[in-house]
C-alpha cells in the first residue's frame, strides 16, 4: 500500500503516553492511507511494546514502522531521534509526499492530517498551533491559567508584527508555533534543507530555518493544531516542559513570569522590515541571531476574568 503522508515520531521512555497518540492517529479522518514512523531511542521502558499493542487495535488504519535506536553520547538527544524518524519517513515516501513531525506526548484532533494536507504545498512549511491537552487541566491548574495569559500576550505580539512587517503568504489571523510537535513539509523541501540538524535542542526550529533558506515559506494556519502534554518533566533538554516548570515555579512563589515589553516587539518588527529591503532571507536570519536577546522587563499581562 503506497502512502502520501508519513507521521514521524521520536520517543524515549514514553510508555505512559504513546498509546494515546497512536489511538489519536487511528481516529484521523483523512481519506487516504498514511504511514507512521516511530523511533524509540535510548528507552529503558516498554515504549515500543506499548506502541505495537496500541497499533494492533487500529485494524490497519495506518502502517506503523518502528525502529529501536541507541545513540551514544554526545548524540543521545532529540536532534538524533527526530532526524532518524524523519529520514526513514522520507525514505518510505520517496521523492514526493508530506512529512509531519509530532511528539510522543501529543494528542492531535481527528482532522489534523487532513488539515496539514489542505494547507500543504511543495514550498510550504506548516507550523501547527500547540494547545495544552485539556485532559491535564485538573493536574496542572496553574499552568493552564498562565497559558491563557500567554496566549493573549502572543496574540498581541502577532498583531504588532502583522501591522508592521506582514508576510504575504502567512496572513493574519495566524498563530506563531512551528515546533516538532506539529511541523509538516514536503519530502523534497526536507531533503533540500539538509534534514533535521543533529543538535541537542532546538532541532525543530533549526530545521525550519534551513527550510526557509532552501526556499520554503513558513505558514501558521489556525486550522492546523494539536494538543501536547502539560507535564513539567519532559524528555528533551530545552523543551516545552522546562518552560512549563518555570511557570509552575513562578506561581508557587506568587509571581508572574516576566516577558519582553510590547515596545521591543514593535522595534524588532521595524528592524526586520527595514533590514530585509534588498537583502535575502538568509542574511536576515543570520543578522537577527546576532542581536542581543530582548529584555524580559514586563510582568506577563493578566487577561480579564482571571
PDB file of C-alpha atoms in Angstrom:
ATOM      1  CA  UNK A   1       0.000   0.000   0.000  1.00  0.00           C
ATOM      2  CA  UNK A   2       1.552   3.294  -1.112  1.00  0.00           C
ATOM      3  CA  UNK A   3       1.230   6.290   1.185  1.00  0.00           C
ATOM      4  CA  UNK A   4       1.449  10.036   0.542  1.00  0.00           C
ATOM      5  CA  UNK A   5       1.840  11.150   4.160  1.00  0.00           C
ATOM      6  CA  UNK A   6       4.092   9.945   6.941  1.00  0.00           C
ATOM      7  CA  UNK A   7       3.858  10.968  10.598  1.00  0.00           C
ATOM      8  CA  UNK A   8       7.301  10.871  12.225  1.00  0.00           C
ATOM      9  CA  UNK A   9       7.683  10.438  15.994  1.00  0.00           C
ATOM     10  CA  UNK A  10      10.774  10.295  18.215  1.00  0.00           C
ATOM     11  CA  UNK A  11      10.068   8.607  21.555  1.00  0.00           C
ATOM     12  CA  UNK A  12      12.104   7.915  24.684  1.00  0.00           C
ATOM     13  CA  UNK A  13      10.555   6.408  27.809  1.00  0.00           C
ATOM     14  CA  UNK A  14       7.039   7.248  26.652  1.00  0.00           C
ATOM     15  CA  UNK A  15       5.236   4.035  27.666  1.00  0.00           C
ATOM     16  CA  UNK A  16       2.687   6.096  29.617  1.00  0.00           C
ATOM     17  CA  UNK A  17       1.859   8.381  26.674  1.00  0.00           C
ATOM     18  CA  UNK A  18       2.476   6.672  23.350  1.00  0.00           C
ATOM     19  CA  UNK A  19      -0.807   4.707  23.246  1.00  0.00           C
ATOM     20  CA  UNK A  20      -2.768   7.981  23.490  1.00  0.00           C
ATOM     21  CA  UNK A  21      -1.002   9.278  20.395  1.00  0.00           C
ATOM     22  CA  UNK A  22      -1.441   6.017  18.486  1.00  0.00           C
ATOM     23  CA  UNK A  23      -5.166   5.995  19.309  1.00  0.00           C
ATOM     24  CA  UNK A  24      -5.497   9.600  18.120  1.00  0.00           C
ATOM     25  CA  UNK A  25      -3.805   8.733  14.834  1.00  0.00           C
ATOM     26  CA  UNK A  26      -6.220   5.844  14.381  1.00  0.00           C
ATOM     27  CA  UNK A  27      -9.104   8.352  14.608  1.00  0.00           C
ATOM     28  CA  UNK A  28      -7.827  10.543  11.761  1.00  0.00           C
ATOM     29  CA  UNK A  29     -10.476  11.414   9.186  1.00  0.00           C
ATOM     30  CA  UNK A  30      -8.071  11.781   6.255  1.00  0.00           C
ATOM     31  CA  UNK A  31      -9.362   9.893   3.217  1.00  0.00           C
ATOM     32  CA  UNK A  32      -6.072   8.357   2.136  1.00  0.00           C
ATOM     33  CA  UNK A  33      -3.631   5.847   3.629  1.00  0.00           C
ATOM     34  CA  UNK A  34      -0.765   7.193   5.686  1.00  0.00           C
ATOM     35  CA  UNK A  35       2.308   5.840   7.389  1.00  0.00           C
ATOM     36  CA  UNK A  36       3.665   6.289  10.893  1.00  0.00           C
ATOM     37  CA  UNK A  37       7.344   6.018  11.789  1.00  0.00           C
ATOM     38  CA  UNK A  38       8.237   5.633  15.446  1.00  0.00           C
ATOM     39  CA  UNK A  39      11.868   5.966  16.502  1.00  0.00           C
ATOM     40  CA  UNK A  40      12.170   4.502  20.001  1.00  0.00           C
ATOM     41  CA  UNK A  41      15.510   5.725  21.252  1.00  0.00           C
ATOM     42  CA  UNK A  42      17.555   5.178  24.407  1.00  0.00           C
ATOM     43  CA  UNK A  43      14.481   3.903  26.266  1.00  0.00           C
ATOM     44  CA  UNK A  44      14.504   1.933  29.468  1.00  0.00           C
ATOM     45  CA  UNK A  45      10.762   1.241  29.483  1.00  0.00           C
ATOM     46  CA  UNK A  46       8.399  -0.620  27.143  1.00  0.00           C
ATOM     47  CA  UNK A  47       7.573   2.271  24.796  1.00  0.00           C
ATOM     48  CA  UNK A  48       7.968   0.039  21.756  1.00  0.00           C
ATOM     49  CA  UNK A  49       5.810  -2.770  23.087  1.00  0.00           C
ATOM     50  CA  UNK A  50       3.026  -0.427  24.159  1.00  0.00           C
ATOM     51  CA  UNK A  51       3.063   1.228  20.730  1.00  0.00           C
ATOM     52  CA  UNK A  52       2.859  -2.105  18.925  1.00  0.00           C
ATOM     53  CA  UNK A  53      -0.030  -3.227  21.123  1.00  0.00           C
ATOM     54  CA  UNK A  54      -1.914   0.031  20.513  1.00  0.00           C
ATOM     55  CA  UNK A  55      -1.319  -0.148  16.766  1.00  0.00           C
ATOM     56  CA  UNK A  56      -2.650  -3.699  16.658  1.00  0.00           C
ATOM     57  CA  UNK A  57      -6.039  -2.363  17.810  1.00  0.00           C
ATOM     58  CA  UNK A  58      -6.206   0.046  14.865  1.00  0.00           C
ATOM     59  CA  UNK A  59      -7.267  -2.572  12.309  1.00  0.00           C
ATOM     60  CA  UNK A  60      -4.892  -1.418   9.579  1.00  0.00           C
ATOM     61  CA  UNK A  61      -5.851   2.248   9.774  1.00  0.00           C
ATOM     62  CA  UNK A  62      -2.213   3.110   9.135  1.00  0.00           C
ATOM     63  CA  UNK A  63       1.120   1.409   8.611  1.00  0.00           C
ATOM     64  CA  UNK A  64       3.390   1.571  11.678  1.00  0.00           C
ATOM     65  CA  UNK A  65       7.114   1.240  11.088  1.00  0.00           C
ATOM     66  CA  UNK A  66       9.061   1.087  14.328  1.00  0.00           C
ATOM     67  CA  UNK A  67      12.803   1.297  14.805  1.00  0.00           C
ATOM     68  CA  UNK A  68      14.793   0.918  18.002  1.00  0.00           C
ATOM     69  CA  UNK A  69      17.912   3.044  18.313  1.00  0.00           C
ATOM     70  CA  UNK A  70      20.530   3.596  20.958  1.00  0.00           C
ATOM     71  CA  UNK A  71      22.539   6.749  20.423  1.00  0.00           C
ATOM     72  CA  UNK A  72      25.890   7.064  22.161  1.00  0.00           C
ATOM     73  CA  UNK A  73      26.872  10.342  23.803  1.00  0.00           C
ATOM     74  CA  UNK A  74      27.102  13.035  22.537  1.00  0.00           C
ATOM     75  CA  UNK A  75      24.384  12.077  20.014  1.00  0.00           C
ATOM     76  CA  UNK A  76      21.837  10.880  22.581  1.00  0.00           C
ATOM     77  CA  UNK A  77      19.453  13.788  22.082  1.00  0.00           C
ATOM     78  CA  UNK A  78      16.281  14.974  20.366  1.00  0.00           C
ATOM     79  CA  UNK A  79      18.036  16.001  17.173  1.00  0.00           C
ATOM     80  CA  UNK A  80      19.309  12.477  16.503  1.00  0.00           C
ATOM     81  CA  UNK A  81      15.970  10.853  17.279  1.00  0.00           C
ATOM     82  CA  UNK A  82      13.862  13.251  15.215  1.00  0.00           C
ATOM     83  CA  UNK A  83      16.291  13.016  12.318  1.00  0.00           C
ATOM     84  CA  UNK A  84      16.162   9.209  12.373  1.00  0.00           C
ATOM     85  CA  UNK A  85      12.361   9.244  12.284  1.00  0.00           C
ATOM     86  CA  UNK A  86      12.153  11.875   9.530  1.00  0.00           C
ATOM     87  CA  UNK A  87      14.841  10.216   7.397  1.00  0.00           C
ATOM     88  CA  UNK A  88      13.017   6.900   7.481  1.00  0.00           C
ATOM     89  CA  UNK A  89       9.734   8.647   6.716  1.00  0.00           C
ATOM     90  CA  UNK A  90      11.308  10.353   3.706  1.00  0.00           C
ATOM     91  CA  UNK A  91      12.695   7.019   2.509  1.00  0.00           C
ATOM     92  CA  UNK A  92       9.248   5.442   2.760  1.00  0.00           C
ATOM     93  CA  UNK A  93       7.586   8.243   0.782  1.00  0.00           C
ATOM     94  CA  UNK A  94      10.202   8.507  -1.944  1.00  0.00           C
ATOM     95  CA  UNK A  95      10.571  11.821  -3.740  1.00  0.00           C
ATOM     96  CA  UNK A  96       7.033  13.027  -3.127  1.00  0.00           C
ATOM     97  CA  UNK A  97       4.698  13.233  -0.190  1.00  0.00           C
ATOM     98  CA  UNK A  98       4.289  15.084   3.088  1.00  0.00           C
ATOM     99  CA  UNK A  99       6.334  14.529   6.237  1.00  0.00           C
ATOM    100  CA  UNK A 100       4.628  15.504   9.503  1.00  0.00           C
ATOM    101  CA  UNK A 101       6.619  15.629  12.715  1.00  0.00           C
ATOM    102  CA  UNK A 102       4.997  15.201  16.103  1.00  0.00           C
ATOM    103  CA  UNK A 103       5.964  14.246  19.642  1.00  0.00           C
ATOM    104  CA  UNK A 104       5.098  11.148  21.642  1.00  0.00           C
ATOM    105  CA  UNK A 105       3.145  13.110  24.264  1.00  0.00           C
ATOM    106  CA  UNK A 106       0.809  14.747  21.737  1.00  0.00           C
ATOM    107  CA  UNK A 107      -2.884  14.057  21.047  1.00  0.00           C
ATOM    108  CA  UNK A 108      -3.892  15.544  17.685  1.00  0.00           C
ATOM    109  CA  UNK A 109      -7.527  16.191  16.744  1.00  0.00           C
ATOM    110  CA  UNK A 110      -9.186  13.923  14.211  1.00  0.00           C
ATOM    111  CA  UNK A 111      -8.700  16.335  11.286  1.00  0.00           C
ATOM    112  CA  UNK A 112      -5.004  17.030  11.964  1.00  0.00           C
ATOM    113  CA  UNK A 113      -3.539  15.155   8.997  1.00  0.00           C
ATOM    114  CA  UNK A 114      -6.298  16.363   6.669  1.00  0.00           C
ATOM    115  CA  UNK A 115      -5.721  19.971   7.769  1.00  0.00           C
ATOM    116  CA  UNK A 116      -1.991  19.662   7.120  1.00  0.00           C
ATOM    117  CA  UNK A 117      -2.679  18.310   3.636  1.00  0.00           C
ATOM    118  CA  UNK A 118      -5.124  21.130   2.920  1.00  0.00           C
ATOM    119  CA  UNK A 119      -2.543  23.729   3.957  1.00  0.00           C
ATOM    120  CA  UNK A 120       0.314  21.991   2.198  1.00  0.00           C
ATOM    121  CA  UNK A 121       2.265  22.669  -0.951  1.00  0.00           C
ATOM    122  CA  UNK A 122       5.700  21.791  -2.216  1.00  0.00           C
ATOM    123  CA  UNK A 123       7.178  25.006  -0.793  1.00  0.00           C
ATOM    124  CA  UNK A 124       5.179  25.234   2.431  1.00  0.00           C
ATOM    125  CA  UNK A 125       6.461  24.691   5.960  1.00  0.00           C
ATOM    126  CA  UNK A 126       3.328  24.184   8.059  1.00  0.00           C
ATOM    127  CA  UNK A 127       3.559  25.070  11.717  1.00  0.00           C
ATOM    128  CA  UNK A 128       0.720  23.708  13.837  1.00  0.00           C
ATOM    129  CA  UNK A 129      -0.703  25.583  16.817  1.00  0.00           C
ATOM    130  CA  UNK A 130       0.146  23.922  20.131  1.00  0.00           C
ATOM    131  CA  UNK A 131      -2.543  23.625  22.798  1.00  0.00           C
ATOM    132  CA  UNK A 132      -2.119  22.095  26.216  1.00  0.00           C
ATOM    133  CA  UNK A 133      -4.060  18.858  26.485  1.00  0.00           C
ATOM    134  CA  UNK A 134      -7.261  19.626  28.368  1.00  0.00           C
ATOM    135  CA  UNK A 135      -7.072  16.145  29.869  1.00  0.00           C
ATOM    136  CA  UNK A 136      -4.242  17.510  32.050  1.00  0.00           C
ATOM    137  CA  UNK A 137      -6.124  20.580  33.292  1.00  0.00           C
ATOM    138  CA  UNK A 138      -7.063  19.179  36.702  1.00  0.00           C
ATOM    139  CA  UNK A 139      -3.464  18.118  37.398  1.00  0.00           C
ATOM    140  CA  UNK A 140      -1.898  21.432  36.349  1.00  0.00           C
ATOM    141  CA  UNK A 141      -4.447  24.222  37.017  1.00  0.00           C
ATOM    142  CA  UNK A 142      -1.862  26.981  37.490  1.00  0.00           C
ATOM    143  CA  UNK A 143      -0.163  26.155  34.187  1.00  0.00           C
ATOM    144  CA  UNK A 144      -3.458  26.325  32.322  1.00  0.00           C
ATOM    145  CA  UNK A 145      -4.217  29.695  33.927  1.00  0.00           C
ATOM    146  CA  UNK A 146      -0.841  31.059  32.855  1.00  0.00           C
ATOM    147  CA  UNK A 147      -1.387  29.696  29.355  1.00  0.00           C
ATOM    148  CA  UNK A 148      -4.466  31.903  28.946  1.00  0.00           C
ATOM    149  CA  UNK A 149      -2.366  34.958  29.734  1.00  0.00           C
ATOM    150  CA  UNK A 150       0.464  33.881  27.439  1.00  0.00           C
ATOM    151  CA  UNK A 151      -1.993  33.244  24.591  1.00  0.00           C
ATOM    152  CA  UNK A 152      -3.295  36.804  24.921  1.00  0.00           C
ATOM    153  CA  UNK A 153       0.249  38.174  25.091  1.00  0.00           C
ATOM    154  CA  UNK A 154       1.364  36.363  21.943  1.00  0.00           C
ATOM    155  CA  UNK A 155      -1.804  37.338  20.108  1.00  0.00           C
ATOM    156  CA  UNK A 156      -0.911  40.979  20.691  1.00  0.00           C
ATOM    157  CA  UNK A 157       2.687  40.361  19.586  1.00  0.00           C
ATOM    158  CA  UNK A 158       1.457  38.809  16.315  1.00  0.00           C
ATOM    159  CA  UNK A 159      -0.832  41.779  15.759  1.00  0.00           C
ATOM    160  CA  UNK A 160       2.145  44.128  16.130  1.00  0.00           C
ATOM    161  CA  UNK A 161       4.230  42.088  13.687  1.00  0.00           C
ATOM    162  CA  UNK A 162       1.411  41.789  11.156  1.00  0.00           C
ATOM    163  CA  UNK A 163       0.733  45.533  11.207  1.00  0.00           C
ATOM    164  CA  UNK A 164       4.388  46.434  10.554  1.00  0.00           C
ATOM    165  CA  UNK A 165       6.010  43.564   8.654  1.00  0.00           C
ATOM    166  CA  UNK A 166       3.296  41.229   7.311  1.00  0.00           C
ATOM    167  CA  UNK A 167       4.067  38.066   5.385  1.00  0.00           C
ATOM    168  CA  UNK A 168       2.263  37.784   2.035  1.00  0.00           C
ATOM    169  CA  UNK A 169       1.882  34.002   2.404  1.00  0.00           C
ATOM    170  CA  UNK A 170       1.197  33.861   6.155  1.00  0.00           C
ATOM    171  CA  UNK A 171      -1.620  36.353   6.686  1.00  0.00           C
ATOM    172  CA  UNK A 172      -3.442  37.226   9.871  1.00  0.00           C
ATOM    173  CA  UNK A 173      -5.050  35.769  11.817  1.00  0.00           C
ATOM    174  CA  UNK A 174      -2.217  33.355  12.436  1.00  0.00           C
ATOM    175  CA  UNK A 175      -0.596  31.690  15.399  1.00  0.00           C
ATOM    176  CA  UNK A 176       3.162  31.636  15.977  1.00  0.00           C
ATOM    177  CA  UNK A 177       4.019  27.986  16.650  1.00  0.00           C
ATOM    178  CA  UNK A 178       6.343  25.908  14.487  1.00  0.00           C
ATOM    179  CA  UNK A 179       7.763  23.170  16.662  1.00  0.00           C
ATOM    180  CA  UNK A 180       8.363  19.463  16.304  1.00  0.00           C
ATOM    181  CA  UNK A 181       5.013  18.741  17.942  1.00  0.00           C
ATOM    182  CA  UNK A 182       3.287  19.705  14.673  1.00  0.00           C
ATOM    183  CA  UNK A 183       5.522  20.561  11.745  1.00  0.00           C
ATOM    184  CA  UNK A 184       4.958  19.500   8.146  1.00  0.00           C
ATOM    185  CA  UNK A 185       6.885  19.906   4.922  1.00  0.00           C
ATOM    186  CA  UNK A 186       7.299  18.055   1.664  1.00  0.00           C
ATOM    187  CA  UNK A 187       9.952  15.372   1.265  1.00  0.00           C
ATOM    188  CA  UNK A 188      11.563  17.423  -1.481  1.00  0.00           C
ATOM    189  CA  UNK A 189      11.863  20.535   0.724  1.00  0.00           C
ATOM    190  CA  UNK A 190      13.038  18.446   3.676  1.00  0.00           C
ATOM    191  CA  UNK A 191      15.840  16.922   1.629  1.00  0.00           C
ATOM    192  CA  UNK A 192      16.787  20.255   0.090  1.00  0.00           C
ATOM    193  CA  UNK A 193      17.076  21.642   3.620  1.00  0.00           C
ATOM    194  CA  UNK A 194      19.589  19.012   4.676  1.00  0.00           C
ATOM    195  CA  UNK A 195      17.317  17.212   7.129  1.00  0.00           C
ATOM    196  CA  UNK A 196      16.983  17.649  10.881  1.00  0.00           C
ATOM    197  CA  UNK A 197      20.172  19.140  12.350  1.00  0.00           C
ATOM    198  CA  UNK A 198      21.973  16.945  14.871  1.00  0.00           C
ATOM    199  CA  UNK A 199      21.769  19.289  17.841  1.00  0.00           C
ATOM    200  CA  UNK A 200      20.654  18.557  21.420  1.00  0.00           C
ATOM    201  CA  UNK A 201      17.747  21.019  21.454  1.00  0.00           C
ATOM    202  CA  UNK A 202      16.062  23.424  19.085  1.00  0.00           C
ATOM    203  CA  UNK A 203      16.440  20.971  16.213  1.00  0.00           C
ATOM    204  CA  UNK A 204      12.899  21.716  15.053  1.00  0.00           C
ATOM    205  CA  UNK A 205      13.477  25.481  14.860  1.00  0.00           C
ATOM    206  CA  UNK A 206      16.805  24.874  13.116  1.00  0.00           C
ATOM    207  CA  UNK A 207      15.061  22.695  10.519  1.00  0.00           C
ATOM    208  CA  UNK A 208      12.521  25.452   9.900  1.00  0.00           C
ATOM    209  CA  UNK A 209      15.296  27.999   9.372  1.00  0.00           C
ATOM    210  CA  UNK A 210      17.128  25.685   6.968  1.00  0.00           C
ATOM    211  CA  UNK A 211      13.909  25.048   5.041  1.00  0.00           C
ATOM    212  CA  UNK A 212      13.268  28.792   4.742  1.00  0.00           C
ATOM    213  CA  UNK A 213      16.785  29.331   3.393  1.00  0.00           C
ATOM    214  CA  UNK A 214      16.109  26.491   0.918  1.00  0.00           C
ATOM    215  CA  UNK A 215      13.093  28.364  -0.431  1.00  0.00           C
ATOM    216  CA  UNK A 216      10.305  27.239   1.883  1.00  0.00           C
ATOM    217  CA  UNK A 217       7.507  29.526   3.012  1.00  0.00           C
ATOM    218  CA  UNK A 218       6.550  29.233   6.679  1.00  0.00           C
ATOM    219  CA  UNK A 219       2.807  29.346   7.366  1.00  0.00           C
ATOM    220  CA  UNK A 220       0.770  29.185  10.582  1.00  0.00           C
ATOM    221  CA  UNK A 221      -2.828  28.297   9.640  1.00  0.00           C
ATOM    222  CA  UNK A 222      -5.284  28.320  12.531  1.00  0.00           C
ATOM    223  CA  UNK A 223      -6.823  25.139  11.116  1.00  0.00           C
ATOM    224  CA  UNK A 224      -3.709  23.087  11.946  1.00  0.00           C
ATOM    225  CA  UNK A 225      -3.212  22.362  15.639  1.00  0.00           C
ATOM    226  CA  UNK A 226      -2.516  19.639  18.152  1.00  0.00           C
ATOM    227  CA  UNK A 227      -2.593  19.029  21.875  1.00  0.00           C
ATOM    228  CA  UNK A 228       0.521  18.374  23.913  1.00  0.00           C
ATOM    229  CA  UNK A 229       1.071  17.244  27.458  1.00  0.00           C
ATOM    230  CA  UNK A 230       1.208  19.846  30.234  1.00  0.00           C
ATOM    231  CA  UNK A 231       3.832  17.796  32.074  1.00  0.00           C
ATOM    232  CA  UNK A 232       6.696  19.679  33.687  1.00  0.00           C
ATOM    233  CA  UNK A 233       9.264  16.886  33.354  1.00  0.00           C
ATOM    234  CA  UNK A 234       9.914  16.258  29.686  1.00  0.00           C
ATOM    235  CA  UNK A 235      12.339  14.130  27.717  1.00  0.00           C
ATOM    236  CA  UNK A 236      14.235  16.718  25.675  1.00  0.00           C
ATOM    237  CA  UNK A 237      16.641  19.318  27.013  1.00  0.00           C
ATOM    238  CA  UNK A 238      15.281  22.804  26.398  1.00  0.00           C
ATOM    239  CA  UNK A 239      11.812  21.516  25.581  1.00  0.00           C
ATOM    240  CA  UNK A 240       8.381  22.847  26.417  1.00  0.00           C
ATOM    241  CA  UNK A 241       8.275  21.035  29.759  1.00  0.00           C
ATOM    242  CA  UNK A 242      11.066  23.265  31.044  1.00  0.00           C
ATOM    243  CA  UNK A 243       9.022  26.373  30.205  1.00  0.00           C
ATOM    244  CA  UNK A 244       6.007  24.913  31.977  1.00  0.00           C
ATOM    245  CA  UNK A 245       8.129  24.154  35.039  1.00  0.00           C
ATOM    246  CA  UNK A 246       9.215  27.794  35.142  1.00  0.00           C
ATOM    247  CA  UNK A 247       5.552  28.824  35.072  1.00  0.00           C
ATOM    248  CA  UNK A 248       4.775  26.448  37.940  1.00  0.00           C
ATOM    249  CA  UNK A 249       7.744  27.774  39.918  1.00  0.00           C
ATOM    250  CA  UNK A 250       6.612  31.370  39.407  1.00  0.00           C
ATOM    251  CA  UNK A 251       3.101  30.509  40.553  1.00  0.00           C
ATOM    252  CA  UNK A 252       4.475  28.782  43.668  1.00  0.00           C
ATOM    253  CA  UNK A 253       6.356  31.987  44.525  1.00  0.00           C
ATOM    254  CA  UNK A 254       3.247  34.083  43.946  1.00  0.00           C
ATOM    255  CA  UNK A 255       4.912  35.834  40.997  1.00  0.00           C
ATOM    256  CA  UNK A 256       4.152  36.488  37.353  1.00  0.00           C
ATOM    257  CA  UNK A 257       6.684  35.480  34.695  1.00  0.00           C
ATOM    258  CA  UNK A 258       8.452  38.401  33.036  1.00  0.00           C
ATOM    259  CA  UNK A 259       8.223  38.876  29.263  1.00  0.00           C
ATOM    260  CA  UNK A 260       9.570  41.447  26.779  1.00  0.00           C
ATOM    261  CA  UNK A 261       7.575  44.667  26.677  1.00  0.00           C
ATOM    262  CA  UNK A 262       5.493  45.163  23.534  1.00  0.00           C
ATOM    263  CA  UNK A 263       7.736  48.096  22.566  1.00  0.00           C
ATOM    264  CA  UNK A 264      10.579  45.636  21.979  1.00  0.00           C
ATOM    265  CA  UNK A 265       8.460  43.614  19.570  1.00  0.00           C
ATOM    266  CA  UNK A 266       7.481  46.766  17.703  1.00  0.00           C
ATOM    267  CA  UNK A 267      11.129  47.790  17.385  1.00  0.00           C
ATOM    268  CA  UNK A 268      12.094  44.299  16.208  1.00  0.00           C
ATOM    269  CA  UNK A 269       9.358  44.253  13.557  1.00  0.00           C
ATOM    270  CA  UNK A 270      10.508  47.650  12.273  1.00  0.00           C
ATOM    271  CA  UNK A 271      14.090  46.385  12.177  1.00  0.00           C
ATOM    272  CA  UNK A 272      13.084  43.267  10.219  1.00  0.00           C
ATOM    273  CA  UNK A 273      11.068  45.306   7.719  1.00  0.00           C
ATOM    274  CA  UNK A 274      13.928  47.730   7.103  1.00  0.00           C
ATOM    275  CA  UNK A 275      16.697  45.112   7.073  1.00  0.00           C
ATOM    276  CA  UNK A 276      15.036  42.829   4.540  1.00  0.00           C
ATOM    277  CA  UNK A 277      14.959  45.586   1.900  1.00  0.00           C
ATOM    278  CA  UNK A 278      17.455  44.486  -0.737  1.00  0.00           C
ATOM    279  CA  UNK A 279      18.699  41.551   1.327  1.00  0.00           C
ATOM    280  CA  UNK A 280      17.833  37.885   1.268  1.00  0.00           C
ATOM    281  CA  UNK A 281      16.084  35.813   3.917  1.00  0.00           C
ATOM    282  CA  UNK A 282      19.312  34.062   4.895  1.00  0.00           C
ATOM    283  CA  UNK A 283      21.015  37.379   5.619  1.00  0.00           C
ATOM    284  CA  UNK A 284      18.058  38.473   7.731  1.00  0.00           C
ATOM    285  CA  UNK A 285      18.082  35.332   9.862  1.00  0.00           C
ATOM    286  CA  UNK A 286      21.841  35.445  10.332  1.00  0.00           C
ATOM    287  CA  UNK A 287      21.719  39.095  11.377  1.00  0.00           C
ATOM    288  CA  UNK A 288      18.822  38.549  13.751  1.00  0.00           C
ATOM    289  CA  UNK A 289      20.669  35.737  15.525  1.00  0.00           C
ATOM    290  CA  UNK A 290      23.425  38.226  16.359  1.00  0.00           C
ATOM    291  CA  UNK A 291      21.062  40.695  18.002  1.00  0.00           C
ATOM    292  CA  UNK A 292      21.002  40.774  21.819  1.00  0.00           C
ATOM    293  CA  UNK A 293      18.125  38.947  23.465  1.00  0.00           C
ATOM    294  CA  UNK A 294      15.127  41.094  24.259  1.00  0.00           C
ATOM    295  CA  UNK A 295      15.000  42.013  27.940  1.00  0.00           C
ATOM    296  CA  UNK A 296      12.158  40.470  29.903  1.00  0.00           C
ATOM    297  CA  UNK A 297      11.202  43.736  31.545  1.00  0.00           C
ATOM    298  CA  UNK A 298       7.434  43.472  31.912  1.00  0.00           C
ATOM    299  CA  UNK A 299       5.281  41.227  34.069  1.00  0.00           C
ATOM    300  CA  UNK A 300       3.050  38.990  31.979  1.00  0.00           C
ATOM    301  CA  UNK A 301      -0.194  40.959  31.447  1.00  0.00           C
ATOM    302  CA  UNK A 302      -3.229  39.348  33.027  1.00  0.00           C
ATOM    303  CA  UNK A 303      -6.324  38.915  30.899  1.00  0.00           C
ATOM    304  CA  UNK A 304      -9.689  39.841  32.336  1.00  0.00           C
ATOM    305  CA  UNK A 305     -11.710  37.229  34.167  1.00  0.00           C
ATOM    306  CA  UNK A 306      -8.680  35.730  35.933  1.00  0.00           C
TER     307      UNK A 306
END
